[in-house]
PDB file of C-alpha atoms in Angstrom:
ATOM      1  CA  SER A   5     -23.745   5.249  -0.539  1.00 55.00           C
ATOM      2  CA  ASP A   6     -20.914   7.409  -1.748  1.00 76.00           C
ATOM      3  CA  ASP A   7     -17.499   5.942  -2.637  1.00 83.00           C
ATOM      4  CA  PHE A   8     -17.821   2.646  -0.823  1.00 85.00           C
ATOM      5  CA  GLY A   9     -21.087   1.963  -2.636  1.00 87.00           C
ATOM      6  CA  GLN A  10     -19.312   2.272  -5.955  1.00 90.00           C
ATOM      7  CA  TYR A  11     -16.507  -0.034  -4.770  1.00 93.00           C
ATOM      8  CA  LEU A  12     -19.106  -2.605  -3.696  1.00 93.00           C
ATOM      9  CA  MET A  13     -21.004  -2.345  -7.002  1.00 93.00           C
ATOM     10  CA  HIS A  14     -17.770  -2.925  -8.958  1.00 94.00           C
ATOM     11  CA  ALA A  15     -16.867  -5.867  -6.712  1.00 95.00           C
ATOM     12  CA  GLN A  16     -20.349  -7.348  -7.104  1.00 95.00           C
ATOM     13  CA  ALA A  17     -20.114  -7.020 -10.891  1.00 95.00           C
ATOM     14  CA  LEU A  18     -16.797  -8.895 -10.867  1.00 96.00           C
ATOM     15  CA  ALA A  19     -18.140 -11.553  -8.483  1.00 96.00           C
ATOM     16  CA  ASP A  20     -21.145 -12.058 -10.795  1.00 95.00           C
ATOM     17  CA  GLY A  21     -18.890 -12.380 -13.859  1.00 95.00           C
ATOM     18  CA  ARG A  22     -20.146  -9.121 -15.377  1.00 95.00           C
ATOM     19  CA  PRO A  23     -17.905  -6.424 -16.873  1.00 94.00           C
ATOM     20  CA  TYR A  24     -16.228  -4.137 -14.336  1.00 93.00           C
ATOM     21  CA  GLY A  25     -18.200  -1.086 -15.453  1.00 90.00           C
ATOM     22  CA  ASP A  26     -21.616  -2.789 -15.394  1.00 92.00           C
ATOM     23  CA  ILE A  27     -22.750  -1.193 -12.124  1.00 90.00           C
ATOM     24  CA  ASP A  28     -25.829   0.841 -13.130  1.00 84.00           C
ATOM     25  CA  TYR A  29     -24.115   4.056 -12.031  1.00 82.00           C
ATOM     26  CA  ILE A  30     -25.529   7.012 -13.948  1.00 81.00           C
ATOM     27  CA  TYR A  31     -22.684   9.383 -14.726  1.00 79.00           C
ATOM     28  CA  SER A  32     -23.518  12.940 -15.733  1.00 81.00           C
ATOM     29  CA  LYS A  33     -21.168  15.343 -17.423  1.00 82.00           C
ATOM     30  CA  TYR A  34     -23.072  18.080 -15.594  1.00 85.00           C
ATOM     31  CA  ALA A  35     -22.019  16.694 -12.198  1.00 79.00           C
ATOM     32  CA  ARG A  36     -18.514  15.376 -12.874  1.00 73.00           C
ATOM     33  CA  PHE A  37     -17.307  15.863  -9.332  1.00 76.00           C
ATOM     34  CA  ILE A  38     -19.957  13.584  -7.814  1.00 77.00           C
ATOM     35  CA  GLY A  39     -17.994  10.508  -8.788  1.00 75.00           C
ATOM     36  CA  PRO A  40     -15.952   8.993 -11.595  1.00 80.00           C
ATOM     37  CA  ARG A  41     -17.464   6.675 -14.180  1.00 83.00           C
ATOM     38  CA  LEU A  42     -15.272   3.888 -12.832  1.00 88.00           C
ATOM     39  CA  ALA A  43     -13.543   3.650  -9.466  1.00 89.00           C
ATOM     40  CA  PRO A  44      -9.936   2.436  -9.318  1.00 92.00           C
ATOM     41  CA  PRO A  45     -10.014  -1.375  -9.481  1.00 95.00           C
ATOM     42  CA  GLY A  46      -7.730  -2.323  -6.561  1.00 96.00           C
ATOM     43  CA  LEU A  47     -10.293  -2.488  -3.781  1.00 96.00           C
ATOM     44  CA  PRO A  48     -13.112  -3.986  -5.885  1.00 96.00           C
ATOM     45  CA  ILE A  49     -10.776  -6.704  -7.190  1.00 96.00           C
ATOM     46  CA  THR A  50      -9.748  -7.420  -3.593  1.00 97.00           C
ATOM     47  CA  LEU A  51     -13.364  -7.535  -2.393  1.00 97.00           C
ATOM     48  CA  ALA A  52     -14.765  -9.590  -5.293  1.00 97.00           C
ATOM     49  CA  PRO A  53     -13.593 -13.025  -4.033  1.00 96.00           C
ATOM     50  CA  LEU A  54     -15.132 -12.343  -0.610  1.00 96.00           C
ATOM     51  CA  ILE A  55     -18.401 -11.282  -2.222  1.00 96.00           C
ATOM     52  CA  ALA A  56     -18.343 -14.362  -4.456  1.00 96.00           C
ATOM     53  CA  VAL A  57     -17.994 -16.612  -1.393  1.00 96.00           C
ATOM     54  CA  PHE A  58     -19.963 -14.781   1.312  1.00 95.00           C
ATOM     55  CA  GLY A  59     -22.210 -12.474  -0.696  1.00 92.00           C
ATOM     56  CA  ALA A  60     -22.437  -8.836   0.352  1.00 89.00           C
ATOM     57  CA  ASN A  61     -21.716  -9.826   3.946  1.00 93.00           C
ATOM     58  CA  MET A  62     -20.635  -6.621   5.682  1.00 93.00           C
ATOM     59  CA  PHE A  63     -18.981  -8.561   8.502  1.00 94.00           C
ATOM     60  CA  ALA A  64     -16.621 -10.333   6.076  1.00 95.00           C
ATOM     61  CA  LEU A  65     -15.892  -7.143   4.138  1.00 95.00           C
ATOM     62  CA  LYS A  66     -15.229  -5.103   7.278  1.00 93.00           C
ATOM     63  CA  ALA A  67     -13.042  -7.922   8.634  1.00 94.00           C
ATOM     64  CA  LEU A  68     -10.860  -7.582   5.528  1.00 95.00           C
ATOM     65  CA  MET A  69     -10.617  -3.829   6.111  1.00 95.00           C
ATOM     66  CA  LEU A  70      -9.638  -4.517   9.726  1.00 94.00           C
ATOM     67  CA  ILE A  71      -6.904  -6.880   8.499  1.00 95.00           C
ATOM     68  CA  PHE A  72      -5.569  -4.085   6.284  1.00 96.00           C
ATOM     69  CA  GLY A  73      -5.697  -1.767   9.320  1.00 95.00           C
ATOM     70  CA  MET A  74      -3.775  -4.211  11.485  1.00 95.00           C
ATOM     71  CA  ALA A  75      -1.224  -4.666   8.696  1.00 96.00           C
ATOM     72  CA  PHE A  76      -0.752  -0.885   8.501  1.00 96.00           C
ATOM     73  CA  VAL A  77      -0.178  -0.614  12.263  1.00 96.00           C
ATOM     74  CA  ALA A  78       2.172  -3.626  12.321  1.00 97.00           C
ATOM     75  CA  LEU A  79       4.239  -2.573   9.293  1.00 97.00           C
ATOM     76  CA  ALA A  80       4.665   1.018  10.488  1.00 95.00           C
ATOM     77  CA  GLY A  81       5.710  -0.262  13.919  1.00 97.00           C
ATOM     78  CA  LEU A  82       8.067  -2.896  12.510  1.00 96.00           C
ATOM     79  CA  TYR A  83       9.733  -0.361  10.241  1.00 96.00           C
ATOM     80  CA  PHE A  84      10.580   1.989  13.097  1.00 96.00           C
ATOM     81  CA  ALA A  85      11.541  -0.913  15.343  1.00 96.00           C
ATOM     82  CA  ARG A  86      14.047  -2.021  12.716  1.00 94.00           C
ATOM     83  CA  ILE A  87      15.392   1.467  11.988  1.00 92.00           C
ATOM     84  CA  VAL A  88      15.626   2.790  15.583  1.00 94.00           C
ATOM     85  CA  ASP A  89      14.561   0.344  18.307  1.00 95.00           C
ATOM     86  CA  TRP A  90      11.617  -1.740  19.492  1.00 96.00           C
ATOM     87  CA  LYS A  91      10.376   0.965  21.889  1.00 97.00           C
ATOM     88  CA  LEU A  92       9.910   3.509  19.118  1.00 96.00           C
ATOM     89  CA  GLY A  93       8.307   0.839  16.936  1.00 96.00           C
ATOM     90  CA  ALA A  94       5.861  -0.052  19.693  1.00 97.00           C
ATOM     91  CA  GLY A  95       5.094   3.632  20.238  1.00 96.00           C
ATOM     92  CA  VAL A  96       4.441   4.238  16.541  1.00 96.00           C
ATOM     93  CA  ALA A  97       2.195   1.182  16.349  1.00 96.00           C
ATOM     94  CA  LEU A  98       0.286   2.239  19.470  1.00 96.00           C
ATOM     95  CA  LEU A  99      -0.199   5.810  18.264  1.00 95.00           C
ATOM     96  CA  CYS A 100      -1.330   4.620  14.829  1.00 93.00           C
ATOM     97  CA  ALA A 101      -3.737   2.094  16.310  1.00 94.00           C
ATOM     98  CA  LEU A 102      -5.303   4.610  18.695  1.00 93.00           C
ATOM     99  CA  SER A 103      -5.652   7.418  16.157  1.00 91.00           C
ATOM    100  CA  PRO A 104      -9.339   8.389  15.837  1.00 89.00           C
ATOM    101  CA  ASP A 105      -9.081   8.227  12.043  1.00 86.00           C
ATOM    102  CA  MET A 106      -7.685   4.710  12.290  1.00 88.00           C
ATOM    103  CA  VAL A 107     -10.279   3.527  14.788  1.00 84.00           C
ATOM    104  CA  HIS A 108     -13.076   4.817  12.547  1.00 85.00           C
ATOM    105  CA  GLY A 109     -11.437   4.146   9.174  1.00 83.00           C
ATOM    106  CA  ALA A 110     -10.428   0.534   9.767  1.00 85.00           C
ATOM    107  CA  SER A 111     -14.055  -0.566   9.542  1.00 84.00           C
ATOM    108  CA  GLN A 112     -14.932   1.520   6.474  1.00 89.00           C
ATOM    109  CA  ILE A 113     -14.873  -0.003   3.017  1.00 92.00           C
ATOM    110  CA  LEU A 114     -12.662   2.665   1.516  1.00 92.00           C
ATOM    111  CA  THR A 115      -9.188   2.739  -0.004  1.00 93.00           C
ATOM    112  CA  ASP A 116      -7.453   4.879   2.644  1.00 92.00           C
ATOM    113  CA  ILE A 117      -6.304   2.180   5.056  1.00 94.00           C
ATOM    114  CA  PRO A 118      -5.454  -0.511   2.451  1.00 95.00           C
ATOM    115  CA  PHE A 119      -3.487   2.098   0.476  1.00 95.00           C
ATOM    116  CA  ALA A 120      -1.546   3.098   3.607  1.00 94.00           C
ATOM    117  CA  ALA A 121      -0.882  -0.542   4.529  1.00 96.00           C
ATOM    118  CA  LEU A 122       0.412  -1.326   1.048  1.00 96.00           C
ATOM    119  CA  ILE A 123       2.612   1.787   1.018  1.00 95.00           C
ATOM    120  CA  TRP A 124       4.161   0.707   4.337  1.00 95.00           C
ATOM    121  CA  LEU A 125       4.671  -2.808   2.987  1.00 96.00           C
ATOM    122  CA  LEU A 126       6.483  -1.336   0.008  1.00 94.00           C
ATOM    123  CA  ILE A 127       8.621   0.947   2.213  1.00 92.00           C
ATOM    124  CA  TYR A 128       9.445  -2.001   4.467  1.00 93.00           C
ATOM    125  CA  ILE A 129      10.611  -4.113   1.519  1.00 93.00           C
ATOM    126  CA  VAL A 130      12.470  -1.337  -0.311  1.00 89.00           C
ATOM    127  CA  ASP A 131      14.321  -0.046   2.736  1.00 87.00           C
ATOM    128  CA  ARG A 132      15.429  -3.351   4.170  1.00 86.00           C
ATOM    129  CA  PRO A 133      19.147  -4.138   4.081  1.00 84.00           C
ATOM    130  CA  GLY A 134      20.607  -6.311   1.368  1.00 81.00           C
ATOM    131  CA  ASP A 135      20.935  -6.440  -2.379  1.00 80.00           C
ATOM    132  CA  PHE A 136      18.089  -5.757  -4.741  1.00 81.00           C
ATOM    133  CA  THR A 137      17.687  -9.291  -6.041  1.00 86.00           C
ATOM    134  CA  LEU A 138      15.392 -10.149  -8.931  1.00 90.00           C
ATOM    135  CA  ARG A 139      12.869 -11.549  -6.438  1.00 93.00           C
ATOM    136  CA  ARG A 140      12.899  -8.325  -4.411  1.00 89.00           C
ATOM    137  CA  ILE A 141      12.546  -6.150  -7.520  1.00 89.00           C
ATOM    138  CA  LEU A 142       9.628  -8.297  -8.682  1.00 94.00           C
ATOM    139  CA  ALA A 143       7.944  -7.977  -5.256  1.00 94.00           C
ATOM    140  CA  ILE A 144       8.417  -4.190  -5.301  1.00 92.00           C
ATOM    141  CA  THR A 145       7.002  -3.973  -8.824  1.00 92.00           C
ATOM    142  CA  LEU A 146       3.953  -6.121  -8.087  1.00 95.00           C
ATOM    143  CA  ILE A 147       3.163  -4.377  -4.802  1.00 95.00           C
ATOM    144  CA  GLY A 148       3.698  -1.000  -6.472  1.00 94.00           C
ATOM    145  CA  ALA A 149       1.243  -1.892  -9.244  1.00 95.00           C
ATOM    146  CA  TYR A 150      -1.248  -3.083  -6.620  1.00 96.00           C
ATOM    147  CA  VAL A 151      -0.850   0.223  -4.741  1.00 95.00           C
ATOM    148  CA  VAL A 152      -1.539   2.213  -7.920  1.00 95.00           C
ATOM    149  CA  SER A 153      -4.667   0.130  -8.529  1.00 95.00           C
ATOM    150  CA  PHE A 154      -6.053   1.435  -5.208  1.00 95.00           C
ATOM    151  CA  ARG A 155      -5.316   5.122  -5.770  1.00 92.00           C
ATOM    152  CA  SER A 156      -3.875   6.917  -8.755  1.00 88.00           C
ATOM    153  CA  THR A 157      -1.632   8.981  -6.451  1.00 90.00           C
ATOM    154  CA  GLY A 158       0.365   5.794  -5.985  1.00 89.00           C
ATOM    155  CA  VAL A 159       1.886   6.454  -9.395  1.00 91.00           C
ATOM    156  CA  ALA A 160       4.420   8.672  -7.576  1.00 91.00           C
ATOM    157  CA  LEU A 161       5.963   5.472  -6.193  1.00 89.00           C
ATOM    158  CA  GLY A 162       7.642   4.642  -9.517  1.00 87.00           C
ATOM    159  CA  PRO A 163       9.868   7.720  -9.630  1.00 91.00           C
ATOM    160  CA  ALA A 164      10.396   7.562  -5.847  1.00 89.00           C
ATOM    161  CA  VAL A 165      11.669   3.970  -5.953  1.00 85.00           C
ATOM    162  CA  LEU A 166      13.879   4.735  -8.961  1.00 86.00           C
ATOM    163  CA  LEU A 167      15.352   7.768  -7.180  1.00 89.00           C
ATOM    164  CA  TYR A 168      15.943   5.623  -4.082  1.00 84.00           C
ATOM    165  CA  ALA A 169      17.728   3.022  -6.216  1.00 81.00           C
ATOM    166  CA  VAL A 170      19.919   5.676  -7.871  1.00 85.00           C
ATOM    167  CA  LEU A 171      20.818   7.335  -4.570  1.00 85.00           C
ATOM    168  CA  HIS A 172      21.602   4.002  -2.889  1.00 78.00           C
ATOM    169  CA  TYR A 173      23.131   2.215  -5.880  1.00 77.00           C
ATOM    170  CA  ARG A 174      26.373   1.264  -4.117  1.00 75.00           C
ATOM    171  CA  GLN A 175      24.637  -0.213  -1.078  1.00 71.00           C
ATOM    172  CA  LEU A 176      21.976  -2.056  -3.096  1.00 65.00           C
ATOM    173  CA  GLY A 177      24.204  -3.840  -5.563  1.00 60.00           C
TER     174      GLY A 177
END
C-alpha cells in the first residue's frame, strides 16, 4: 500500500512498543527508489497514539487527517485575513478547501496536508506582530522540528527563519 502503508506499519510498531524500524519491510539495494528503509517519523509518531487506542481504525486515522486539512485551510485563511482583510482570508480559505487536491488529499494518510498545515502554523506564528519572546522562539523551534520530522524538505525552514529574523531584527526586538 505504497507510502501510507509504510507510515501505518511504523505507527503500528510504535503503538505495539516495538522498535520504529521493525515493520517487516524488505528493502532492496536493487530497487532503492521503491521506498526508503525508514519513513520520516513525524506522521507515524502522530498516528501511533490513535492506533494504540483505536487500533488500525481507518475512520479515526482519516479523521485526524481531516483535522490537519481543516487546520491548513483555517491557518492560510487567517494569515491573509490578518495581513490584508477578512474577505481575502475567506477567499483563500474557500479556494484551498475546494481545491481538488485538498478534497482528495485530506482523507489520505500521507504527509502532504499535515506538512502544509504545520508550515502555515509556523508562518502564522513567525509573521505575527510583536517581539520574539523566549516562548515564541521555543514554539517556532518545536514546530519547526515537528515539520522536519514529517518531510526532510522542512529543513529549509531553519535558514528561512534565521534570515527572516536578521531582516526584521529591529521590528522583532
